[in-house]
Coordinates of C-alpha atoms in Angstrom, one line a residue:
Chain A
M14 CA 37.0 -23.3 -23.2
L15 CA 33.2 -23.3 -23.4
Y16 CA 33.1 -24.0 -19.7
A17 CA 35.4 -21.0 -18.9
L18 CA 33.0 -18.9 -21.0
K19 CA 30.1 -20.1 -18.9
I20 CA 31.9 -19.2 -15.7
A21 CA 32.7 -15.8 -17.0
I22 CA 29.1 -15.2 -17.9
R23 CA 28.0 -16.5 -14.5
Y24 CA 30.3 -14.1 -12.7
L25 CA 29.0 -11.2 -14.7
T26 CA 25.4 -12.1 -14.2
A27 CA 26.0 -12.8 -10.5
S28 CA 26.9 -9.2 -9.8
K29 CA 24.3 -7.5 -12.1
A30 CA 24.6 -4.0 -10.6
Q31 CA 28.4 -4.0 -10.8
T32 CA 28.3 -5.3 -14.3
A33 CA 25.7 -2.8 -15.4
L34 CA 27.8 0.0 -14.0
L35 CA 30.9 -1.3 -15.7
V36 CA 29.1 -1.6 -19.0
A37 CA 27.7 1.8 -18.6
G38 CA 31.1 3.3 -17.9
V39 CA 32.5 1.6 -21.1
A40 CA 29.5 2.8 -23.0
V41 CA 30.1 6.4 -22.0
G42 CA 33.7 6.1 -23.2
V43 CA 32.5 4.7 -26.5
F44 CA 29.9 7.3 -26.8
I45 CA 32.5 10.0 -26.4
F46 CA 34.7 8.2 -28.9
I47 CA 31.9 8.2 -31.5
F48 CA 30.8 11.7 -30.7
M49 CA 34.3 13.0 -31.2
S50 CA 34.8 11.0 -34.4
A51 CA 31.6 12.5 -35.8
L52 CA 32.4 16.0 -34.6
I53 CA 36.0 16.1 -35.8
G54 CA 35.1 14.4 -39.1
G55 CA 32.1 16.7 -39.6
L56 CA 34.0 19.8 -38.6
A57 CA 36.7 19.0 -41.1
E58 CA 34.0 18.4 -43.7
F59 CA 32.3 21.7 -42.8
I60 CA 35.4 23.8 -42.9
V61 CA 36.6 22.3 -46.2
S62 CA 33.3 22.6 -47.8
R63 CA 33.0 26.2 -46.6
T64 CA 36.5 27.2 -47.6
V65 CA 37.2 25.0 -50.6
G66 CA 33.8 23.9 -51.7
D67 CA 33.3 26.9 -53.9
I68 CA 36.7 27.0 -55.4
S69 CA 38.2 25.0 -58.2
H70 CA 39.5 21.7 -56.9
I71 CA 42.0 21.4 -59.8
T72 CA 43.1 24.2 -61.9
I73 CA 45.0 24.0 -65.2
Q74 CA 46.8 27.1 -66.4
A75 CA 49.0 27.5 -69.4
E76 CA 52.8 27.8 -68.7
N77 CA 54.0 31.3 -69.5
A78 CA 56.7 31.3 -72.2
D79 CA 60.2 32.2 -71.2
P80 CA 61.1 35.9 -71.4
A81 CA 62.3 36.9 -74.8
I82 CA 66.0 37.6 -75.0
L83 CA 67.9 39.6 -77.7
I84 CA 71.4 38.2 -78.1
S85 CA 74.2 39.9 -80.1
N86 CA 76.4 38.0 -82.6
E87 CA 79.1 37.9 -80.0
G88 CA 76.7 36.1 -77.6
Q89 CA 76.0 39.1 -75.4
I90 CA 72.5 39.6 -74.0
L91 CA 71.3 42.9 -75.3
A92 CA 67.8 42.9 -73.9
V93 CA 65.4 40.7 -71.9
T94 CA 61.6 41.2 -71.7
E95 CA 60.3 41.4 -68.2
R96 CA 58.0 38.6 -67.1
G97 CA 54.6 39.9 -66.0
G98 CA 52.8 39.1 -62.8
I99 CA 49.7 38.0 -64.8
R100 CA 49.7 34.9 -66.9
T101 CA 49.3 35.8 -70.4
A102 CA 49.7 32.4 -72.0
T103 CA 46.6 30.6 -73.2
L104 CA 45.4 27.0 -73.5
A105 CA 44.8 26.9 -77.2
N106 CA 43.4 23.3 -77.6
V107 CA 40.7 23.7 -75.0
T108 CA 38.1 21.9 -77.2
T109 CA 40.3 18.9 -77.2
W110 CA 41.2 18.9 -73.5
V111 CA 37.7 19.5 -72.0
P112 CA 36.0 16.3 -73.3
L113 CA 39.1 14.3 -72.3
I114 CA 39.1 15.7 -68.7
E115 CA 35.4 15.1 -68.4
T116 CA 36.0 11.4 -68.7
V117 CA 38.3 11.3 -65.7
P118 CA 36.6 9.5 -62.8
G119 CA 35.5 11.8 -60.0
V120 CA 35.3 14.9 -62.2
I121 CA 31.8 16.5 -62.0
A122 CA 32.4 19.8 -63.8
V123 CA 35.0 21.3 -66.2
S124 CA 34.9 25.0 -66.7
P125 CA 37.1 26.7 -69.3
Q126 CA 37.6 30.4 -68.4
I127 CA 39.3 33.6 -69.5
T128 CA 40.4 35.6 -66.5
G129 CA 42.1 39.0 -66.2
A130 CA 42.0 42.4 -64.6
G131 CA 40.1 45.5 -65.5
F132 CA 38.5 48.7 -64.5
L133 CA 34.8 49.2 -63.9
T134 CA 33.6 52.7 -64.5
R135 CA 30.2 54.2 -63.7
G136 CA 30.1 58.0 -64.2
T137 CA 33.1 59.4 -62.4
Q138 CA 33.6 56.4 -60.2
T139 CA 36.1 53.7 -61.1
A140 CA 37.0 50.4 -59.4
Q141 CA 39.7 47.8 -60.1
V142 CA 38.1 44.5 -60.7
S143 CA 38.9 40.8 -61.4
V144 CA 37.1 39.6 -64.5
T145 CA 36.1 36.0 -65.1
G146 CA 34.6 34.9 -68.4
V147 CA 32.7 31.6 -68.2
E148 CA 30.7 29.6 -70.7
P149 CA 27.0 30.7 -70.6
G150 CA 25.1 28.0 -68.8
Q151 CA 28.1 27.0 -66.7
E152 CA 28.0 30.0 -64.4
S153 CA 27.5 27.8 -61.3
A154 CA 29.8 24.9 -62.4
I155 CA 32.5 25.9 -59.9
L156 CA 31.3 28.7 -57.7
D157 CA 27.6 28.3 -56.9
L158 CA 26.8 31.7 -58.4
A159 CA 23.1 31.0 -58.7
G160 CA 23.0 30.2 -55.0
Y161 CA 24.6 33.5 -54.0
I162 CA 22.5 35.7 -56.2
V163 CA 20.7 38.5 -54.2
A164 CA 19.3 40.3 -57.2
G165 CA 18.7 39.4 -60.8
S166 CA 20.0 36.2 -62.2
A167 CA 23.3 34.4 -62.6
R168 CA 22.6 33.8 -66.2
L169 CA 25.2 35.5 -68.4
G170 CA 24.5 36.7 -71.9
S171 CA 26.2 38.8 -74.4
G172 CA 26.8 42.2 -72.9
S173 CA 25.7 41.3 -69.4
V174 CA 27.7 41.3 -66.2
V175 CA 27.2 39.7 -62.7
L176 CA 29.1 41.4 -59.9
G177 CA 29.6 41.3 -56.2
Q178 CA 27.3 43.2 -53.8
S179 CA 30.1 45.2 -52.1
L180 CA 31.4 46.3 -55.5
A181 CA 27.9 47.3 -56.5
D182 CA 27.4 49.2 -53.3
D183 CA 30.8 51.0 -53.6
L184 CA 29.8 52.2 -57.1
S185 CA 26.1 52.7 -56.2
L186 CA 25.1 50.3 -58.9
R187 CA 21.7 48.7 -59.3
L188 CA 20.3 45.9 -61.4
G189 CA 19.7 46.9 -65.0
Q190 CA 22.2 49.8 -65.0
T191 CA 25.0 49.9 -67.6
V192 CA 28.7 50.1 -66.7
R193 CA 31.9 50.5 -68.7
L194 CA 34.5 47.7 -68.3
Q195 CA 38.0 48.3 -69.5
S196 CA 40.2 45.3 -69.6
S197 CA 44.0 45.2 -69.0
A198 CA 44.3 44.6 -72.7
G199 CA 42.9 48.1 -73.3
V200 CA 39.5 47.0 -74.7
S201 CA 36.4 48.7 -73.4
S202 CA 32.9 47.4 -73.4
V203 CA 29.6 48.6 -72.1
L204 CA 27.8 46.0 -70.1
T205 CA 24.4 45.7 -68.4
I206 CA 24.2 44.5 -64.8
S207 CA 22.1 41.3 -64.9
G208 CA 22.8 40.0 -61.4
I209 CA 24.4 40.8 -58.1
F210 CA 25.8 38.2 -55.7
R211 CA 26.9 38.0 -52.1
T212 CA 29.2 35.0 -51.2
G213 CA 30.4 36.2 -47.8
N214 CA 33.9 36.0 -49.2
G215 CA 35.2 39.6 -49.1
M216 CA 37.6 39.2 -52.0
L217 CA 34.9 38.0 -54.3
D218 CA 32.2 40.4 -53.2
D219 CA 34.5 43.5 -53.2
S220 CA 36.1 43.1 -56.6
S221 CA 34.9 40.2 -58.7
L222 CA 32.6 40.2 -61.7
Y223 CA 31.5 37.6 -64.2
V224 CA 31.0 37.9 -67.9
S225 CA 30.2 35.4 -70.6
L226 CA 33.2 33.7 -72.4
P227 CA 32.5 35.5 -75.7
T228 CA 32.4 38.9 -73.9
A229 CA 35.7 38.0 -72.2
R230 CA 37.2 37.0 -75.6
T231 CA 36.5 40.5 -76.9
L232 CA 37.7 42.2 -73.7
F233 CA 41.0 40.3 -73.5
A234 CA 41.5 40.0 -77.3
L235 CA 41.6 36.2 -77.2
P236 CA 39.8 35.0 -80.3
Q237 CA 40.5 31.4 -79.3
G238 CA 41.7 29.4 -76.3
V239 CA 41.3 30.1 -72.6
T240 CA 43.6 31.2 -69.8
R241 CA 42.6 28.5 -67.4
I242 CA 40.4 25.4 -66.9
E243 CA 38.8 24.9 -63.5
I244 CA 37.7 21.4 -62.5
K245 CA 35.3 20.4 -59.7
L246 CA 35.5 16.9 -58.2
R247 CA 32.9 14.7 -56.4
D248 CA 35.4 14.2 -53.6
L249 CA 37.7 17.1 -53.0
N250 CA 40.0 14.9 -50.9
A251 CA 40.9 13.0 -54.1
A252 CA 42.2 16.2 -55.8
D253 CA 45.9 15.4 -55.5
A254 CA 45.5 12.0 -57.1
T255 CA 43.1 13.2 -59.8
A256 CA 45.4 16.2 -60.6
L257 CA 48.3 13.7 -61.2
R258 CA 46.0 11.6 -63.4
I259 CA 45.0 14.6 -65.5
R260 CA 48.6 15.7 -65.8
A261 CA 49.5 12.2 -67.0
L262 CA 46.6 12.1 -69.4
T263 CA 47.0 15.6 -70.9
G264 CA 50.5 16.8 -70.1
L265 CA 49.0 20.0 -68.8
D266 CA 50.0 21.7 -65.6
A267 CA 47.1 20.5 -63.4
T268 CA 47.3 21.8 -59.8
S269 CA 45.3 20.5 -56.8
W270 CA 43.7 22.9 -54.4
T271 CA 45.8 21.5 -51.6
S272 CA 49.0 22.9 -53.1
G273 CA 48.0 26.4 -52.2
A274 CA 46.3 25.5 -49.0
E275 CA 49.1 24.3 -46.7
Q276 CA 47.8 26.4 -43.8
L277 CA 44.3 24.9 -44.1
M278 CA 45.7 21.4 -44.3
E279 CA 47.9 22.0 -41.3
A280 CA 44.9 23.3 -39.4
L281 CA 42.8 20.3 -40.4
N282 CA 45.7 18.0 -39.4
A283 CA 46.0 19.7 -36.0
Q284 CA 42.3 19.3 -35.5
A285 CA 42.5 15.6 -36.5
Q286 CA 45.4 15.1 -34.1
T287 CA 43.3 16.7 -31.3
G288 CA 40.5 14.3 -32.1
Y289 CA 43.0 11.3 -31.9
F290 CA 44.2 12.5 -28.5
L291 CA 40.6 12.9 -27.2
K292 CA 39.6 9.4 -28.6
T293 CA 42.8 7.9 -27.1
F294 CA 42.0 9.4 -23.7
A295 CA 38.4 7.9 -24.0
L296 CA 39.9 4.5 -24.7
I297 CA 42.4 4.8 -21.8
T298 CA 39.5 5.7 -19.5
I299 CA 37.8 2.5 -20.7
V300 CA 40.9 0.4 -20.1
I301 CA 41.5 1.8 -16.6
G302 CA 37.9 1.3 -15.7
V303 CA 37.7 -2.3 -16.8
A304 CA 41.1 -3.1 -15.3
S305 CA 40.3 -1.6 -11.9
A306 CA 36.9 -3.3 -11.8
L307 CA 38.3 -6.7 -12.7
L308 CA 41.1 -6.3 -10.3
L309 CA 38.6 -5.7 -7.6
S310 CA 36.6 -8.7 -8.7
T311 CA 39.8 -10.8 -8.7
Y312 CA 40.5 -9.8 -5.1
R313 CA 36.9 -10.5 -4.1
R314 CA 36.9 -13.9 -5.7
R315 CA 40.3 -15.1 -4.4
P316 CA 38.8 -17.9 -2.3
E317 CA 36.8 -19.2 -5.3
I318 CA 39.8 -19.0 -7.5
G319 CA 41.7 -21.0 -4.9
I320 CA 38.9 -23.6 -4.8
M321 CA 39.0 -23.9 -8.6
R322 CA 42.7 -24.3 -8.6
A323 CA 42.5 -27.0 -5.9
M324 CA 39.8 -28.8 -8.0
G325 CA 42.2 -29.0 -11.0
A326 CA 41.6 -25.7 -12.9
G327 CA 44.8 -24.7 -14.5
R328 CA 46.2 -21.1 -14.6
G329 CA 45.2 -20.9 -18.3
F330 CA 41.6 -21.7 -17.4
V331 CA 41.6 -18.9 -14.7
I332 CA 43.1 -16.4 -17.1
F333 CA 40.6 -17.3 -19.8
V334 CA 37.7 -16.7 -17.3
F335 CA 38.8 -13.2 -16.5
V336 CA 39.9 -12.2 -20.0
T337 CA 36.6 -13.4 -21.3
Q338 CA 34.8 -11.2 -18.7
G339 CA 36.9 -8.3 -20.0
A340 CA 36.0 -9.1 -23.6
L341 CA 32.3 -9.4 -22.8
I342 CA 32.3 -6.1 -20.9
G343 CA 34.0 -4.5 -23.8
L344 CA 31.6 -6.0 -26.3
M345 CA 28.5 -5.1 -24.3
G346 CA 29.8 -1.6 -23.5
G347 CA 30.9 -1.1 -27.0
L348 CA 27.6 -2.1 -28.5
T349 CA 25.7 0.0 -26.0
G350 CA 27.9 3.0 -26.6
V351 CA 27.6 2.6 -30.4
I352 CA 23.8 2.4 -30.3
L353 CA 23.6 5.4 -27.9
G354 CA 26.0 7.4 -30.1
Y355 CA 24.2 6.6 -33.3
L356 CA 20.8 7.6 -31.7
A357 CA 22.3 10.8 -30.4
L358 CA 23.7 11.8 -33.8
L359 CA 20.4 11.0 -35.6
P360 CA 18.7 14.4 -35.0
F361 CA 21.7 16.3 -36.5
P362 CA 21.5 17.3 -40.2
P363 CA 23.4 15.2 -42.7
R364 CA 26.8 16.4 -44.0
D365 CA 25.3 17.9 -47.1
A366 CA 23.0 20.1 -45.1
F367 CA 25.4 21.5 -42.4
Q368 CA 24.3 24.9 -41.3
S369 CA 26.2 27.7 -39.6
G370 CA 25.5 27.9 -35.9
T371 CA 24.9 24.2 -35.4
L372 CA 27.3 21.5 -34.5
P373 CA 28.5 19.9 -37.8
L374 CA 28.2 16.3 -36.6
D375 CA 28.6 13.8 -39.4
I376 CA 26.7 10.6 -38.5
T377 CA 28.6 8.8 -41.3
Q378 CA 31.9 9.4 -39.6
G379 CA 31.1 7.8 -36.2
S380 CA 33.8 5.1 -36.6
Y381 CA 31.3 2.6 -35.1
G382 CA 33.1 -0.6 -36.1
L383 CA 36.5 0.9 -35.1
A384 CA 35.0 1.9 -31.7
I385 CA 33.7 -1.6 -30.9
T386 CA 36.9 -3.2 -32.1
L387 CA 39.2 -0.9 -30.1
T388 CA 37.0 -1.2 -27.1
V389 CA 37.0 -5.0 -27.1
I390 CA 40.8 -5.1 -27.7
G391 CA 41.2 -2.5 -24.9
A392 CA 39.0 -4.4 -22.5
I393 CA 40.9 -7.6 -23.3
L394 CA 44.2 -5.9 -22.7
A395 CA 42.8 -4.3 -19.5
S396 CA 41.8 -7.7 -18.2
I397 CA 45.2 -9.3 -18.7
L398 CA 46.7 -7.8 -15.6
P399 CA 43.8 -8.9 -13.3
A400 CA 43.6 -12.3 -15.1
R401 CA 47.4 -12.9 -14.5
S402 CA 46.9 -11.8 -10.9
A403 CA 44.0 -14.3 -10.5
A404 CA 46.1 -17.1 -12.0
R405 CA 48.8 -16.5 -9.5
V406 CA 46.5 -16.9 -6.5
D407 CA 47.9 -19.5 -4.1
P408 CA 45.1 -22.0 -3.5
V409 CA 46.3 -22.7 0.0
T410 CA 46.2 -19.2 1.3
A411 CA 43.1 -18.3 -0.8
I412 CA 41.0 -21.2 0.6
G413 CA 42.1 -20.3 4.1
Q414 CA 40.7 -16.7 3.7
Chain B
M24 CA 59.7 -53.8 1.4
S25 CA 59.8 -53.6 -2.3
G26 CA 56.5 -55.4 -2.7
Q27 CA 54.9 -53.1 -0.2
T28 CA 56.1 -50.0 -2.2
D29 CA 54.6 -51.4 -5.4
M30 CA 51.2 -51.8 -3.7
A31 CA 51.3 -48.3 -2.1
L32 CA 49.0 -45.6 -3.4
L33 CA 51.3 -43.0 -2.1
Q34 CA 54.6 -42.7 -0.3
V35 CA 56.4 -39.8 1.3
T36 CA 59.7 -40.1 2.9
D37 CA 61.8 -37.7 5.0
L38 CA 59.4 -34.9 4.3
V39 CA 60.6 -31.5 5.6
K40 CA 58.6 -28.3 5.4
T41 CA 60.0 -25.0 6.6
Y42 CA 58.1 -21.8 6.5
G43 CA 60.0 -18.5 6.4
T44 CA 63.7 -18.0 6.4
G45 CA 66.5 -17.1 8.8
E46 CA 65.5 -16.5 12.4
A47 CA 61.8 -16.5 11.4
A48 CA 62.1 -20.0 9.9
T49 CA 59.6 -22.5 11.3
R50 CA 60.1 -26.1 10.6
V51 CA 56.6 -27.8 10.6
L52 CA 57.5 -31.2 9.1
R53 CA 60.7 -32.7 10.3
G54 CA 61.4 -35.7 8.2
L55 CA 58.0 -37.3 8.1
S56 CA 57.5 -40.6 6.3
L57 CA 54.2 -42.2 5.5
T58 CA 52.7 -44.8 3.1
L59 CA 49.0 -45.1 2.2
E60 CA 47.7 -48.2 0.6
A61 CA 44.9 -48.2 -2.0
G62 CA 41.5 -48.6 -0.3
E63 CA 42.6 -47.5 3.1
M64 CA 40.5 -45.2 5.3
A65 CA 42.9 -43.5 7.6
A66 CA 42.5 -40.8 10.3
L67 CA 45.2 -38.2 10.7
L68 CA 45.4 -37.3 14.4
G69 CA 47.5 -34.8 16.3
P70 CA 47.5 -31.6 18.2
S71 CA 47.1 -28.2 16.6
G72 CA 50.4 -27.1 15.0
S73 CA 51.6 -30.7 14.7
G74 CA 51.7 -30.4 10.9
K75 CA 48.5 -32.2 9.9
S76 CA 47.2 -29.5 7.6
T77 CA 50.7 -28.9 6.1
L78 CA 50.9 -32.7 5.3
L79 CA 47.5 -32.7 3.7
T80 CA 48.4 -29.7 1.6
I81 CA 51.5 -31.3 0.4
L82 CA 49.8 -34.6 -0.3
G83 CA 47.1 -32.6 -2.2
T84 CA 49.9 -31.2 -4.5
L85 CA 48.9 -27.7 -3.5
M86 CA 52.3 -27.0 -1.8
Q87 CA 55.9 -28.3 -2.3
P88 CA 57.9 -29.6 0.7
T89 CA 61.3 -28.1 1.4
S90 CA 62.8 -31.6 1.0
G91 CA 61.9 -35.2 0.9
T92 CA 60.3 -37.5 -1.7
F93 CA 56.7 -37.9 -2.7
T94 CA 55.4 -40.5 -5.1
M95 CA 51.8 -41.3 -5.9
L96 CA 50.6 -43.9 -8.4
G97 CA 54.2 -44.3 -9.4
Q98 CA 54.7 -40.6 -10.3
D99 CA 57.3 -38.5 -8.7
L100 CA 55.2 -35.5 -7.8
L101 CA 58.1 -33.3 -6.7
A102 CA 59.6 -33.4 -10.2
S103 CA 56.3 -32.3 -11.9
T104 CA 55.5 -28.9 -13.3
D105 CA 52.6 -26.8 -12.0
A106 CA 50.5 -27.8 -15.0
E107 CA 51.2 -31.5 -14.5
L108 CA 50.3 -31.3 -10.8
T109 CA 47.1 -29.4 -11.7
A110 CA 46.1 -32.2 -14.1
F111 CA 47.1 -34.9 -11.6
R112 CA 45.1 -33.3 -8.8
N113 CA 42.1 -33.0 -11.0
L114 CA 42.2 -36.7 -12.0
H115 CA 43.5 -38.5 -8.9
I116 CA 42.9 -36.4 -5.8
G117 CA 39.6 -35.2 -4.2
F118 CA 39.3 -32.6 -1.4
V119 CA 36.8 -32.1 1.4
F120 CA 37.5 -28.9 3.4
Q121 CA 36.3 -28.1 6.9
F122 CA 34.2 -25.2 5.5
H123 CA 33.0 -27.0 2.4
N124 CA 34.3 -24.3 0.1
L125 CA 31.6 -24.5 -2.5
L126 CA 31.4 -22.0 -5.4
P127 CA 28.7 -19.5 -4.2
D128 CA 27.4 -18.6 -7.6
F129 CA 26.8 -22.2 -8.6
T130 CA 24.1 -24.7 -7.9
A131 CA 24.7 -28.0 -6.0
L132 CA 25.0 -29.9 -9.2
E133 CA 27.2 -27.4 -10.9
N134 CA 29.6 -27.5 -7.9
V135 CA 29.7 -31.3 -8.0
I136 CA 30.5 -31.6 -11.7
F137 CA 33.1 -28.8 -11.7
P138 CA 36.2 -31.0 -11.7
T139 CA 34.9 -33.0 -14.7
A140 CA 33.7 -29.9 -16.6
V141 CA 37.2 -28.3 -16.1
K142 CA 38.8 -31.5 -17.3
E143 CA 36.6 -31.8 -20.4
G144 CA 36.1 -28.1 -21.1
R145 CA 32.4 -28.3 -20.9
E146 CA 29.5 -29.7 -18.9
T147 CA 28.6 -33.1 -20.6
A148 CA 25.4 -35.0 -20.2
A149 CA 27.4 -37.9 -18.7
A150 CA 29.0 -35.6 -16.1
R151 CA 25.6 -34.2 -15.2
A152 CA 24.2 -37.7 -14.8
R153 CA 27.0 -38.8 -12.5
G154 CA 26.7 -35.5 -10.6
R155 CA 22.9 -36.2 -10.0
D156 CA 23.7 -39.8 -9.0
L157 CA 26.3 -38.7 -6.5
L158 CA 24.0 -36.1 -5.0
T159 CA 21.2 -38.7 -4.8
R160 CA 23.6 -41.0 -2.9
M161 CA 24.3 -38.1 -0.6
G162 CA 20.6 -37.8 0.1
L163 CA 20.3 -34.5 -1.8
A164 CA 18.1 -35.6 -4.7
N165 CA 15.7 -32.7 -3.9
R166 CA 18.5 -30.1 -3.7
I167 CA 20.3 -30.8 -7.0
D168 CA 19.5 -27.4 -8.6
F169 CA 19.5 -25.4 -5.4
P170 CA 22.0 -22.5 -5.3
S171 CA 24.8 -23.7 -3.0
T172 CA 24.2 -20.7 -0.8
N173 CA 20.7 -21.9 0.0
L174 CA 21.9 -25.2 1.5
S175 CA 22.4 -26.0 5.2
G176 CA 25.9 -26.6 6.6
G177 CA 25.5 -30.4 6.5
Q178 CA 24.0 -30.3 3.0
K179 CA 26.9 -28.2 1.8
Q180 CA 29.4 -30.6 3.2
R181 CA 27.7 -33.6 1.5
V182 CA 27.9 -31.6 -1.8
A183 CA 31.6 -31.1 -1.1
V184 CA 32.0 -34.9 -0.6
A185 CA 30.2 -35.5 -3.9
R186 CA 32.4 -33.0 -5.6
A187 CA 35.5 -34.7 -4.2
L188 CA 34.3 -38.1 -5.7
M189 CA 33.2 -36.7 -9.1
N190 CA 36.3 -37.7 -11.1
R191 CA 36.6 -41.1 -9.2
P192 CA 39.9 -40.1 -7.6
E193 CA 42.1 -42.7 -6.0
L194 CA 42.7 -40.5 -2.9
V195 CA 40.4 -38.1 -1.0
L196 CA 41.9 -35.8 1.5
A197 CA 39.5 -34.5 4.1
D198 CA 40.5 -31.7 6.5
E199 CA 38.2 -31.8 9.5
P200 CA 35.2 -32.6 7.3
T201 CA 32.9 -32.8 10.2
G202 CA 34.5 -30.1 12.3
N203 CA 31.9 -27.5 11.5
L204 CA 28.8 -29.8 11.6
D205 CA 26.4 -30.8 14.3
R206 CA 26.5 -34.4 15.6
G207 CA 23.8 -35.7 13.3
S208 CA 25.2 -34.2 10.2
A209 CA 28.7 -35.3 11.1
A210 CA 27.5 -38.9 11.5
Q211 CA 25.7 -38.7 8.2
V212 CA 28.8 -37.5 6.3
M213 CA 31.0 -40.1 7.9
D214 CA 28.6 -42.8 7.0
L215 CA 28.7 -41.7 3.4
I216 CA 32.5 -41.6 3.4
G217 CA 32.7 -45.1 4.9
Q218 CA 30.2 -46.4 2.4
I219 CA 32.1 -45.1 -0.6
N220 CA 35.4 -46.3 0.9
R221 CA 34.0 -49.8 1.1
E222 CA 32.1 -49.8 -2.2
E223 CA 34.6 -48.0 -4.5
R224 CA 37.9 -48.7 -2.6
T225 CA 38.6 -45.0 -2.6
T226 CA 41.4 -44.1 -0.2
F227 CA 40.5 -41.5 2.5
L228 CA 42.9 -39.6 4.7
I229 CA 40.9 -37.7 7.2
S230 CA 42.4 -35.1 9.5
T231 CA 40.4 -34.9 12.7
H232 CA 40.6 -34.0 16.4
D233 CA 37.6 -36.1 17.1
E234 CA 38.5 -39.5 18.6
K235 CA 35.1 -40.9 17.7
I236 CA 35.6 -40.0 14.0
A237 CA 39.0 -41.5 14.1
G238 CA 37.5 -44.6 15.6
L239 CA 35.4 -45.1 12.4
C240 CA 38.6 -45.3 10.4
G241 CA 40.6 -48.5 9.9
R242 CA 43.9 -46.8 10.6
Q243 CA 45.0 -44.0 12.9
I244 CA 48.1 -42.0 12.0
V245 CA 49.3 -39.8 14.8
V246 CA 51.5 -36.8 13.9
G247 CA 53.4 -35.0 16.6
D248 CA 56.1 -32.3 16.2
G249 CA 56.4 -32.8 12.5
V250 CA 56.8 -36.6 12.3
V251 CA 54.6 -39.7 12.5
T252 CA 54.6 -40.8 16.1
G253 CA 52.1 -43.6 15.9

């Protein structure tokens, strides 16, 4: 079939302008395919990193104990304690679990925390707040607190508090001022504002504050243990599998971020589906373009095909000539499109440096190999119809044309 | 009779070819029978529409008759598949058309060696050497690598003759091979055909209207109204 390959190449080089246009058409389709792959992939990366990047990828919380029941000797239930909306159970053996979880592949940070509700008071003004106690030195392990600081420092010490800017504005608080924090456990403490942050997330900025773990222990009367362990992963897409692994390793109730983000996942899936549709249409355009051009070529070369058949070229030979042309067009167009696509994506910032207001194009998600493979396969499929048409040419009528 | 059949290169009997169906049916061959011996150089004569071209097309295995028998080199060619006929044509039959029908994107040499390259799947050095030799014999030694589109009409027809001879076929079918040439070129082509017929005992069946060309052939077969009349 080496000779059929030679003829295919000869036909392509004999009509240089037509071949160049055809290759350019395929290249544009491949370019769109790559651009869409990079955009959809980058957009998903951007959205996830913006929405999920600053939250715990896996969270472990202690199971609340069943409500206490008072039963009479006759077996009648006399009283049942009401289950509270806030988890009150604690993870007592935190010093055992944390080193174990840190050995799990993909885990980059483990943050034991005490969380709860409280009231922040400054003079006559009071605000309900969400309190998080973290280990000093681990303030930015999950949420990049240091990165969001607009005043002061994220560093937490004994008796210091870091709070959201909206909360500070509501209570007219400034750096260095003292505030009174009363926890839901009824314990009060006077704290000094050591830092103010702004994340852009209203819920955090309006009502969240951070204290050191020892301070939180005092506030919530928890001399040992924590209420939750937050875990950050290198790849947040591996959260489900890693959560299962941690659960199997420790027996704790490890929950992936995806279990509470069905709507986000649905949106990302819908976005991915849109990408698939657009890429499919780009491929269909390539297939139609190649098929129509080769059909035209088949028609134009009918007399030559007739001569070849008369000289002893079999139908298989003729099919191979035209399918090879399709494959070569696909390969050349695919390579050209991939090179152009890659060059076009080069100026955009990498995935780690996506910025708001710019297109989040991820050059690593261009699907270059897939683009070339699908294009060649598509072009081969597109050439089958013209090739079969060429093989059916009647030499007698074709030569007479 | 039996002995004659054994020696025959090809034999057709009661060949009928009808184009179309129903009221539009046109019977072009009406029970034509013909035998060609190996090494013969025969002219096929007859008025337009007498069935000469249809007969050549059937003998070239490019078309199936409506009925009749057709054997060549002992093979029943009406019982063969398309692939078998294609291979048979490649090996045993050469064609020279009135309008040369060269491949336009190929050189003279590439055109000549096409039947061998198709058979072997590649252009071998041996095929190229034979192609050069044939073109030299055709007086085209200085046109070997010329694009076929740059050759004159007579040169193209000589390339076509060389291509027909490339696989050393037993039979060459020529349909008005000089019909489109000036007198000088026509004589040159016929001289070459005669020379090859004598030297290589290749059988030629040449369809022509030209009595002078027919006179150069050892046998004249006259076709009229779909049968051999003389």
